[in-house]
mmCIF file of C-alpha atoms and ligand atoms in Angstrom:
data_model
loop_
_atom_site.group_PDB
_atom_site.id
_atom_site.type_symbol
_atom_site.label_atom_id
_atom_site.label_comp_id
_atom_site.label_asym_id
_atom_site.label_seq_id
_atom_site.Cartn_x
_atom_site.Cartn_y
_atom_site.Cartn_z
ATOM 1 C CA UNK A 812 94.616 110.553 134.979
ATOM 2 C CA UNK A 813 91.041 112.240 133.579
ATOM 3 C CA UNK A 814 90.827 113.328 130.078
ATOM 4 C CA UNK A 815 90.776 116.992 130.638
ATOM 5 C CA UNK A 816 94.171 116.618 132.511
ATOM 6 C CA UNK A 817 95.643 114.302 129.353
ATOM 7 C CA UNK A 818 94.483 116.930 127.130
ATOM 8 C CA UNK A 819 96.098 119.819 128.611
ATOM 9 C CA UNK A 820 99.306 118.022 128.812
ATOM 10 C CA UNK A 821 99.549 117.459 125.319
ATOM 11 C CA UNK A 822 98.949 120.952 124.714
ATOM 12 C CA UNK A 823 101.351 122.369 127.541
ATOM 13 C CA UNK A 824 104.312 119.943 126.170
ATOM 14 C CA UNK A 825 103.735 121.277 122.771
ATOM 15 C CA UNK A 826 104.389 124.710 124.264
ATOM 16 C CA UNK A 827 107.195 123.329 126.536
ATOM 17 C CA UNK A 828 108.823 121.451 122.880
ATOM 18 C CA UNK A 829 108.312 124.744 121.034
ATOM 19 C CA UNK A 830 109.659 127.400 123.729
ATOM 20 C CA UNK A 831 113.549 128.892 123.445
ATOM 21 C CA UNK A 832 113.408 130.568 127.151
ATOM 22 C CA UNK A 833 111.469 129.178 129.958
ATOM 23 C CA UNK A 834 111.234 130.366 133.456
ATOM 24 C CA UNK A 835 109.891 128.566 136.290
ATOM 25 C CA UNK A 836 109.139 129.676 139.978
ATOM 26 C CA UNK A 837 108.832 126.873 141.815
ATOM 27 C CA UNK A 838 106.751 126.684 145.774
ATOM 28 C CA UNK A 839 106.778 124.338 148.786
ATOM 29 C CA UNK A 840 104.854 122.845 146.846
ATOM 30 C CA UNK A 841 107.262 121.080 144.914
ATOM 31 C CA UNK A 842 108.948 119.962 148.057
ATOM 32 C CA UNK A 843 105.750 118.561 149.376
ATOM 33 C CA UNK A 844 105.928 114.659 148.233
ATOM 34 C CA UNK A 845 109.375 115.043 149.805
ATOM 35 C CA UNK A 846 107.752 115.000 153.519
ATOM 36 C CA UNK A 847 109.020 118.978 153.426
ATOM 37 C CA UNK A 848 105.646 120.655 154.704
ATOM 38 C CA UNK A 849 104.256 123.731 152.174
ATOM 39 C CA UNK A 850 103.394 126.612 154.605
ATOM 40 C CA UNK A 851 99.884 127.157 154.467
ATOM 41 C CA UNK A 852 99.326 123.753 154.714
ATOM 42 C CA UNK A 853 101.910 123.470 158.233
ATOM 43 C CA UNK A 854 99.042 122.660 160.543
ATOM 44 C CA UNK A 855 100.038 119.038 161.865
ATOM 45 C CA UNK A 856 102.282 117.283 164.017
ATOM 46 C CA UNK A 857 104.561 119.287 166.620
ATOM 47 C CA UNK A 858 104.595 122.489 164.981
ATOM 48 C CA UNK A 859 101.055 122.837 164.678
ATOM 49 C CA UNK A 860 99.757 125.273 167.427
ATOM 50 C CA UNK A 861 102.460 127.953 165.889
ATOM 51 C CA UNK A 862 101.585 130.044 162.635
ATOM 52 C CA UNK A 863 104.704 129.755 160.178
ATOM 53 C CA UNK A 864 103.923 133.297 158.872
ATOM 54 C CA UNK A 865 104.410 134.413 162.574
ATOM 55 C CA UNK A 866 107.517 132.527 163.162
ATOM 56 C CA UNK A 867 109.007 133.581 159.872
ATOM 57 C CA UNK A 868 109.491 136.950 160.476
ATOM 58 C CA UNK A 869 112.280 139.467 162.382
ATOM 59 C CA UNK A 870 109.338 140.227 164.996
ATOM 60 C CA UNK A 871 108.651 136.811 165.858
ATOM 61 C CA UNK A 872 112.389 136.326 166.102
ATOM 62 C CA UNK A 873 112.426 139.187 168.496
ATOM 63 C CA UNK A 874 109.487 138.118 170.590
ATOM 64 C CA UNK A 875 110.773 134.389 170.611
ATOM 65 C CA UNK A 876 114.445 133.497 169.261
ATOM 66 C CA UNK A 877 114.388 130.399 170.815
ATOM 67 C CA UNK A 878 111.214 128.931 169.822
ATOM 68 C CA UNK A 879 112.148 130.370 165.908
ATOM 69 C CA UNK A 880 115.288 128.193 166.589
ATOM 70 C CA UNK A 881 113.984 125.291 167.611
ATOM 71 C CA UNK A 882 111.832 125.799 164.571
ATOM 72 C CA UNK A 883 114.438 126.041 161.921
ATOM 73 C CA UNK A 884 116.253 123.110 163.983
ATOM 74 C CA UNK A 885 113.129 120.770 163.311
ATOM 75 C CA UNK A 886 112.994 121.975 159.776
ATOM 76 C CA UNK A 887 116.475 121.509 158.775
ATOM 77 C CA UNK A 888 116.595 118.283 160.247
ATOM 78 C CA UNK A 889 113.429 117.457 157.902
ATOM 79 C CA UNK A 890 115.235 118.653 154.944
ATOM 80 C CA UNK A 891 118.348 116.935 155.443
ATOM 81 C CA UNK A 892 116.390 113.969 155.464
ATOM 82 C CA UNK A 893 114.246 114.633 152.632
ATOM 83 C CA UNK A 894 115.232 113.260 149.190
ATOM 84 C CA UNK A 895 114.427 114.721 145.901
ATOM 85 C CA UNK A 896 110.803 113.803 144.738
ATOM 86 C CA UNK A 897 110.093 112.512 141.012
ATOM 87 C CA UNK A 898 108.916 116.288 140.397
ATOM 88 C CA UNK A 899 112.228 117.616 141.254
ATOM 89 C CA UNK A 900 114.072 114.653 138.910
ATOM 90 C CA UNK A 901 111.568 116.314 136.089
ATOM 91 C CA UNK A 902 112.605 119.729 136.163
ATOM 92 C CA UNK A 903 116.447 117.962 135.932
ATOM 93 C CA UNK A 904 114.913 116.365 132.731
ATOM 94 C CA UNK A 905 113.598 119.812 132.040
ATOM 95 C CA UNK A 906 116.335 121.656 132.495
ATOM 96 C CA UNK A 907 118.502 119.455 130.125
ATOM 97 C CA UNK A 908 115.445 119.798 127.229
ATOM 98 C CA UNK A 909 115.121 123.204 127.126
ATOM 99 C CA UNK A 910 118.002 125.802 125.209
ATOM 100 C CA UNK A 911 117.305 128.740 127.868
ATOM 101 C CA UNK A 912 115.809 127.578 131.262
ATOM 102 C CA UNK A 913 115.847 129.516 134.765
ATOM 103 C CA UNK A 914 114.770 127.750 137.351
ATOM 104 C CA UNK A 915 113.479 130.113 140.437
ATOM 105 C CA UNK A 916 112.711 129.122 143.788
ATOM 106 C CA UNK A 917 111.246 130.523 146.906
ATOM 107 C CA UNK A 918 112.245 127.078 148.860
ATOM 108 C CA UNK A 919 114.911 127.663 151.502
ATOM 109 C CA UNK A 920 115.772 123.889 151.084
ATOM 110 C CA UNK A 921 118.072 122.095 148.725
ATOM 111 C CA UNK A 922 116.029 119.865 146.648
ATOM 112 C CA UNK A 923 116.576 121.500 143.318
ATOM 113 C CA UNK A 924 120.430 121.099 143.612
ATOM 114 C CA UNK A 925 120.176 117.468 144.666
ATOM 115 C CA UNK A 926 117.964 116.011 142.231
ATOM 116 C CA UNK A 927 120.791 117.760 140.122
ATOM 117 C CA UNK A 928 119.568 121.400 138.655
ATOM 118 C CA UNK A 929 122.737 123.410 137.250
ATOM 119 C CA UNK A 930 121.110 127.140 137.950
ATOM 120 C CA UNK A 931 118.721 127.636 141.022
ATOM 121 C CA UNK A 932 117.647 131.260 142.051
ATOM 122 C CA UNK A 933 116.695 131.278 145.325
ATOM 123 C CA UNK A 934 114.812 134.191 146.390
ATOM 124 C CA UNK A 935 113.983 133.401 149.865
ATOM 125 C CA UNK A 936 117.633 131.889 150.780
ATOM 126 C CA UNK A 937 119.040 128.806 151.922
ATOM 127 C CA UNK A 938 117.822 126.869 155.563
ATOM 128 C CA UNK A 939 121.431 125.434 155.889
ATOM 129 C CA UNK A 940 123.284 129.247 156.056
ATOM 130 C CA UNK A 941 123.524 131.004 159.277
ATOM 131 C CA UNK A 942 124.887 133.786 159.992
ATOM 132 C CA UNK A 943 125.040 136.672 163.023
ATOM 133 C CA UNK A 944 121.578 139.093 163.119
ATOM 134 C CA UNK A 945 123.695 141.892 164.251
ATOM 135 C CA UNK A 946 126.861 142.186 162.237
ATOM 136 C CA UNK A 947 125.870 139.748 159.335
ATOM 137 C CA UNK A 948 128.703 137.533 160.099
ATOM 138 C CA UNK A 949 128.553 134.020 158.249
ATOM 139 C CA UNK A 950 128.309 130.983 161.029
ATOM 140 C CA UNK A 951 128.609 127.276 160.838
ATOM 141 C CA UNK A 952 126.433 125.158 162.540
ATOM 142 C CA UNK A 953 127.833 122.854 165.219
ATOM 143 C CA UNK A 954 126.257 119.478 166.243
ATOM 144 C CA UNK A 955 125.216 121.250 169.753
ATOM 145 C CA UNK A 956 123.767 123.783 167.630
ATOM 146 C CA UNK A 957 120.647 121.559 166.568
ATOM 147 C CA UNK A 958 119.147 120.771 170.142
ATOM 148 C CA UNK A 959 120.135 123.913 171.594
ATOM 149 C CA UNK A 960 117.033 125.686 172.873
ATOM 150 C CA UNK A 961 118.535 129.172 172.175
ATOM 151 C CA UNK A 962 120.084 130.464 168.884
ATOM 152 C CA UNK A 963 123.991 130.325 169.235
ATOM 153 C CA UNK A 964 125.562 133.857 169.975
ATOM 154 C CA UNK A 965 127.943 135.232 167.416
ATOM 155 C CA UNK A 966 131.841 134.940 167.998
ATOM 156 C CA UNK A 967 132.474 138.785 167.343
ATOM 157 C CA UNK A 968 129.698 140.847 168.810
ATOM 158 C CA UNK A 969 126.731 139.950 170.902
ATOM 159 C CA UNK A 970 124.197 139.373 168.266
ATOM 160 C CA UNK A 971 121.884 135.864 168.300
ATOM 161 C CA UNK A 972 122.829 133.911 164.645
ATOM 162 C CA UNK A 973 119.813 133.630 162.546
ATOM 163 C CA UNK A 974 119.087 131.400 159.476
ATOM 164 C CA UNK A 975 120.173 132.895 155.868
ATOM 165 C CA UNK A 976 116.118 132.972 154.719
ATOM 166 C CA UNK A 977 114.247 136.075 154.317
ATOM 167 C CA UNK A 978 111.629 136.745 156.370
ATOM 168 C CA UNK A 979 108.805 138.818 156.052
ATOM 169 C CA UNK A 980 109.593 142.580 155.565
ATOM 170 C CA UNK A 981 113.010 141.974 154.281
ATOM 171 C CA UNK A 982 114.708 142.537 151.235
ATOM 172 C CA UNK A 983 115.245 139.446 148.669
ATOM 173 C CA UNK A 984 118.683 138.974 147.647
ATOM 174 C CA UNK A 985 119.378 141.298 145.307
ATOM 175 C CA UNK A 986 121.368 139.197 142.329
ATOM 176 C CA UNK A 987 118.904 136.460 142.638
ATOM 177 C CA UNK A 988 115.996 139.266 142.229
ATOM 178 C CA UNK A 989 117.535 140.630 139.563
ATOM 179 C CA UNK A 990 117.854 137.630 137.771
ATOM 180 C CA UNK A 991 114.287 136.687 138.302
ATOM 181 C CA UNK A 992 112.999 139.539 136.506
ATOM 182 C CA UNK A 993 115.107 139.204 133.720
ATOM 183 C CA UNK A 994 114.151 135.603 133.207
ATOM 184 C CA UNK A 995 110.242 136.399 133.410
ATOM 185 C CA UNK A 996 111.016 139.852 131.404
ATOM 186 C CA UNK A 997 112.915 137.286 128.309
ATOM 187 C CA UNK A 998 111.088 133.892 128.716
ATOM 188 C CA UNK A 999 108.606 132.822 125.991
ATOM 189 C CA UNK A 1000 107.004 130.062 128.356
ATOM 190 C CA UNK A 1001 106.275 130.961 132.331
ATOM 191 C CA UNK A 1002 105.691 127.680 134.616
ATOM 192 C CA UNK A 1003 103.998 128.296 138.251
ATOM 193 C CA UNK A 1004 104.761 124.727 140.280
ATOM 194 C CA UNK A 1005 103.394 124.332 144.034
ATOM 195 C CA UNK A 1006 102.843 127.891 145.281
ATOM 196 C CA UNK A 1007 99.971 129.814 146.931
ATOM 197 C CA UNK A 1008 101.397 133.206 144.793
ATOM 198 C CA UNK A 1009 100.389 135.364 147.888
ATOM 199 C CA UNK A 1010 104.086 136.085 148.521
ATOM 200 C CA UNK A 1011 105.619 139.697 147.167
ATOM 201 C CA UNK A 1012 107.387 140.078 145.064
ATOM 202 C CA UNK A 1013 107.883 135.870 143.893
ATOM 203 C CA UNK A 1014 104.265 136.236 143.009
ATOM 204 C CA UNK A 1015 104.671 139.519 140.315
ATOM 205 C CA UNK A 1016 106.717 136.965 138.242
ATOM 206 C CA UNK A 1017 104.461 135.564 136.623
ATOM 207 C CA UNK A 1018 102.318 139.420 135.743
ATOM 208 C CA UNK A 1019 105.644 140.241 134.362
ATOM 209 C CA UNK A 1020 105.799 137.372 131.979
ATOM 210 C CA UNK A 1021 102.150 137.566 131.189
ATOM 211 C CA UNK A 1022 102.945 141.539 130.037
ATOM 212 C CA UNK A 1023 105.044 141.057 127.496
ATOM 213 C CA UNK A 1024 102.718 137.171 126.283
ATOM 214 C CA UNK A 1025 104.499 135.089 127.508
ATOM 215 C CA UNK A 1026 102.150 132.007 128.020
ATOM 216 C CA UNK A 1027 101.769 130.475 131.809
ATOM 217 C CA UNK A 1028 101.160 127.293 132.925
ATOM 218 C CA UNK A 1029 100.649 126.215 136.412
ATOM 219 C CA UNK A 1030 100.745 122.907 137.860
ATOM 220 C CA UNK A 1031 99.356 122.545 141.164
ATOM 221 C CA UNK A 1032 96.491 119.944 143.095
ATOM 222 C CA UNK A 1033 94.491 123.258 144.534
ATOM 223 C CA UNK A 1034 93.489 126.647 142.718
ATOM 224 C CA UNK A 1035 96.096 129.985 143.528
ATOM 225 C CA UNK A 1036 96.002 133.443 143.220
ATOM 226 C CA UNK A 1037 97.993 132.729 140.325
ATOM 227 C CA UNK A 1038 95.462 129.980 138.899
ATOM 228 C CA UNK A 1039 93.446 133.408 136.933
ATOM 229 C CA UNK A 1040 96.438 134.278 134.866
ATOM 230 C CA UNK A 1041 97.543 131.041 133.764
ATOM 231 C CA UNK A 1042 95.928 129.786 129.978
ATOM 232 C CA UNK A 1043 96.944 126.061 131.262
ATOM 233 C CA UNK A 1044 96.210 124.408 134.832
ATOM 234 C CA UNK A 1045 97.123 121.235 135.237
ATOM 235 C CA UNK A 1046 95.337 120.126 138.192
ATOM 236 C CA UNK A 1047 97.527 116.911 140.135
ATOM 237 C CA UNK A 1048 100.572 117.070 142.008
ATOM 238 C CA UNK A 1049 103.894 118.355 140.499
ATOM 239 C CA UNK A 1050 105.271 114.811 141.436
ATOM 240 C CA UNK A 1051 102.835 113.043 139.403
ATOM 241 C CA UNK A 1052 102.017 115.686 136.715
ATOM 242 C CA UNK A 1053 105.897 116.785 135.722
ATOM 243 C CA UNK A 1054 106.968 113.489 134.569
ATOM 244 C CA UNK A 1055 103.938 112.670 132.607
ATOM 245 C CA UNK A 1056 104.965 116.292 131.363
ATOM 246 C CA UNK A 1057 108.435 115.254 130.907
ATOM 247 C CA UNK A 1058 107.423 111.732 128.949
ATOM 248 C CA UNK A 1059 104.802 113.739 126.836
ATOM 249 C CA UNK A 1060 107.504 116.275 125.481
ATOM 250 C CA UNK A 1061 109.653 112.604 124.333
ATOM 251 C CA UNK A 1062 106.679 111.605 122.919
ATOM 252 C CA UNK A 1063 105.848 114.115 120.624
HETATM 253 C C1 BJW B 2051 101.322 121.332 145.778
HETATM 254 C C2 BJW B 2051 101.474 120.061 146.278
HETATM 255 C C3 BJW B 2051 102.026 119.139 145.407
HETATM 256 C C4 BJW B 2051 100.638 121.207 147.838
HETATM 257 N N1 BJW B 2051 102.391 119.513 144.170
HETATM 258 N N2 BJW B 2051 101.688 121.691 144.561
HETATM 259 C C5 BJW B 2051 100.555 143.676 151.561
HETATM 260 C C6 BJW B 2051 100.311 143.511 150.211
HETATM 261 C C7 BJW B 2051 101.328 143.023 149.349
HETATM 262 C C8 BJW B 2051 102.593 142.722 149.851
HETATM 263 C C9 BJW B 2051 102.816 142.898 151.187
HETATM 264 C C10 BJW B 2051 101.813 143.371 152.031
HETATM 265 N N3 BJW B 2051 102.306 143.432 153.287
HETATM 266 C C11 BJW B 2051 103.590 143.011 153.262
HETATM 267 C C12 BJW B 2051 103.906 142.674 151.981
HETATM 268 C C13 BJW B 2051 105.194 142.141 151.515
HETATM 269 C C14 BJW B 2051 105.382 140.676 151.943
HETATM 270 C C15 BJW B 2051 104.214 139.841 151.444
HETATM 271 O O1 BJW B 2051 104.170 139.425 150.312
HETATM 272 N N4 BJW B 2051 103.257 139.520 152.296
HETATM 273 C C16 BJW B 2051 102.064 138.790 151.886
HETATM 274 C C17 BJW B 2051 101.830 137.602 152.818
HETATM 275 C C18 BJW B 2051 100.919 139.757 151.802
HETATM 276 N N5 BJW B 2051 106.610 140.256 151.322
HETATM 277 C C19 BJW B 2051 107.777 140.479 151.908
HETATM 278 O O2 BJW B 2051 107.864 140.985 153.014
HETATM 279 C C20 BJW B 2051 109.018 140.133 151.124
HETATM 280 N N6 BJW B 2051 109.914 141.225 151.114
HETATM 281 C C21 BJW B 2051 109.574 142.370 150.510
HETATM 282 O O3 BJW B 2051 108.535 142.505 149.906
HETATM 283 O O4 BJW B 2051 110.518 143.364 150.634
HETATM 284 C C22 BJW B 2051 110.125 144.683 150.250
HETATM 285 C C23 BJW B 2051 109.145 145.185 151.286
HETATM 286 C C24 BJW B 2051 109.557 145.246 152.606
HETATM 287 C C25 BJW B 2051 108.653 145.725 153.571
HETATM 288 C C26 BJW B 2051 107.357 146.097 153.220
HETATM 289 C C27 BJW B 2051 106.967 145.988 151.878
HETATM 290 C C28 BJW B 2051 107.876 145.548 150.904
HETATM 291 C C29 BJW B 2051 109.739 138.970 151.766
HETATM 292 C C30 BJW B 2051 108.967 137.703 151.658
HETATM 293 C C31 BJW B 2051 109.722 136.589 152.369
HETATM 294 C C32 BJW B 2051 108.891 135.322 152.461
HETATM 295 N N7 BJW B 2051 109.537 134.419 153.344
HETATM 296 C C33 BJW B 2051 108.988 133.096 153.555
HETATM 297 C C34 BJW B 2051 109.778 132.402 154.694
HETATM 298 C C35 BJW B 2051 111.149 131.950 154.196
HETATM 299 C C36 BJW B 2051 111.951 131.333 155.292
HETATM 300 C C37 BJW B 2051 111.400 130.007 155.744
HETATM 301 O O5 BJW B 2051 111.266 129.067 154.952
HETATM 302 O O6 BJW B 2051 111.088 129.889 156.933
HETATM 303 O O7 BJW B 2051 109.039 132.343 152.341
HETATM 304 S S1 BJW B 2051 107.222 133.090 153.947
HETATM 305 C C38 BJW B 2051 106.838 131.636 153.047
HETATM 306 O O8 BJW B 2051 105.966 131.947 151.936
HETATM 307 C C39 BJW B 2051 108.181 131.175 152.427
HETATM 308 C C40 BJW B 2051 107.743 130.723 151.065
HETATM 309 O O9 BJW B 2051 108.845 130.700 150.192
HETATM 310 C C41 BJW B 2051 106.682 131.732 150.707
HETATM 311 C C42 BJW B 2051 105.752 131.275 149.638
HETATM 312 O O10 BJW B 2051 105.035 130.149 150.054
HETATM 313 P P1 BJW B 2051 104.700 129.006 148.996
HETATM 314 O O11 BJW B 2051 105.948 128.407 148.507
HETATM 315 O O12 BJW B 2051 103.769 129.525 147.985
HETATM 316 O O13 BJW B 2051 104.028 127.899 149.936
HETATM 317 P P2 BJW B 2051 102.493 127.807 150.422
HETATM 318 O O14 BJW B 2051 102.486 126.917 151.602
HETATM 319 O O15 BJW B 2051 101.881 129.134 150.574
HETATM 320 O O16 BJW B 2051 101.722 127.117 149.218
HETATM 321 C C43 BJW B 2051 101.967 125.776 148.866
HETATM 322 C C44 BJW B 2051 101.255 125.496 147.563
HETATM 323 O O17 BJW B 2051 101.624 124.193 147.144
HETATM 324 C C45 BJW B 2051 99.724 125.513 147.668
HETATM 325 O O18 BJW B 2051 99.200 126.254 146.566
HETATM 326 C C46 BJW B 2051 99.329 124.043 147.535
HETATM 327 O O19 BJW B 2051 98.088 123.833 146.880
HETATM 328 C C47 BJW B 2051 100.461 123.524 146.691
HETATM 329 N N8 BJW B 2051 100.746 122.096 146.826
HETATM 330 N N9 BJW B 2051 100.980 120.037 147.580
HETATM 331 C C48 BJW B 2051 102.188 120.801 143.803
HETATM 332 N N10 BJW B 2051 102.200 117.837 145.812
HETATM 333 ZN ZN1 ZN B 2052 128.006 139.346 165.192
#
């Protein structure tokens, strides 16, 4: 690890020791050193000739539901065999440190739960929920489900069933939302872990914490459009540089 990056975490575990409420938004790329790919980033193996921000949406859906199922199909299966990465066992660690803690998430997968997080908001929903496009009915997946090359069709009305995310031009969940804002509104620490920021409204988070002074600190190997608001980068991956985090704030 360089000096500059020692330095900073010294200075961002003093913040971390010192804060009463932190909230953290969290990106694929926390899920990354799981084998989960980030988005922007989805440009290898099987997958690669199709652009996720295309996919993820109700037009592409539309166009296509059988490639976007066949998508999610491949992607479940990834996360289901994903384990939680040392970065998600940190934020467990983190979680159990700090009095008021929010965790918030735009990943659709699990990871936060299983490394063993008590609260996760998810804004952009959950890849393992399914549930009928047309009259919202919840579905459960059946073995056949996963090699199918079409979406199953609801039991109660002809609708295709989709995956419980949010794609583009929808509307987060509105509990989870509202929850979000409140933790960034009360926090008196803001951590930014793994994501590009260029997603609305996950990204306005962090300007809402920043308002009221909150102090931001974003870990992550590659500038964001966050990186200008944040006092503290540290530059490494979140499964390398949240324990070193984790073991700094014990050894203060
Ligand atoms: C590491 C690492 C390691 C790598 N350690 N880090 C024009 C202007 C402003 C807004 C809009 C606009 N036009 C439309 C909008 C609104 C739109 C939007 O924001 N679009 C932008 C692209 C411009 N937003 C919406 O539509 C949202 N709804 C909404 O706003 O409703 C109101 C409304 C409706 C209609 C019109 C206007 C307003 C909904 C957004 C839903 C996003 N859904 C997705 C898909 C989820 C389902 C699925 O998984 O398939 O969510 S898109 C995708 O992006 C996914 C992610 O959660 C989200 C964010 O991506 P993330 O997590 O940041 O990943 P990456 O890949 O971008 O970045 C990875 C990062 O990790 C990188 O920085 C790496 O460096 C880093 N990294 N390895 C740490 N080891
Ligand atoms: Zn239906």
């Amino acid at each position: 690890m360089d000096a500059e990056l020692t330095r900073s975490l010294v200075v961002a575990a003093d913040l971390l020791a010192n804060a009463q409420a932190v909230a953290v938004l969290t990106g694929a790329g926390v899920s990354a050193e799981s084998g989960v790919s980030t988005f922007r980033d989805a440009r290898s193996g099987l997958w690669s000739h199709f652009d996720p921000l295309q996919l993820a949406s109700p037009e592409g859906f539309a166009a296509d539901p059988g490639l976007v199922w066949r998508w999610y199909m491949h992607r479940l299966a990834a996360v289901e065999a994903a384990s939680p990465n040392p970065g998600h066992l940190a934020l467990v660690q983190l979680e159990r440190l700090t009095p008021g803690f929010t965790l918030i998430t735009q990943n659709v997968d699990d990871l936060h739960e299983r490394a063993g997080n008590v609260h996760t908001l998810h804004l952009h929903g959950h890849i393992a929920r399914f549930f009928c496009q047309t009259c919202q009915t919840p579905y459960t997946l059946r073995p056949e489900d996963r090699t199918a090359p079409m979406p199953p069709v609801c039991r109660f009305c002809p609708g295709y069933i989709r995956p419980g995310v949010v794609w583009f031009g929808e509307i987060l969940p509105e509990r989870e939302l509202r929850a979000a804002w409140q933790a960034a509104d009360a926090c008196d620490l803001f951590l930014v872990i793994g994501t590009s920021g260029v997603v609305y409204p996950a990204s306005q988070l962090p300007l809402r914490a920043r308002r009221h002074g909150a102090p931001i600190i974003e870990i992550n190997p590659e500038a964001s459009e966050l990186s200008p608001l944040a006092d503290i980068c540290l530059r490494g991956p979140s499964g390398v540089v949240l324990p070193h985090l984790v073991a700094q704030m014990h050894r203060r």
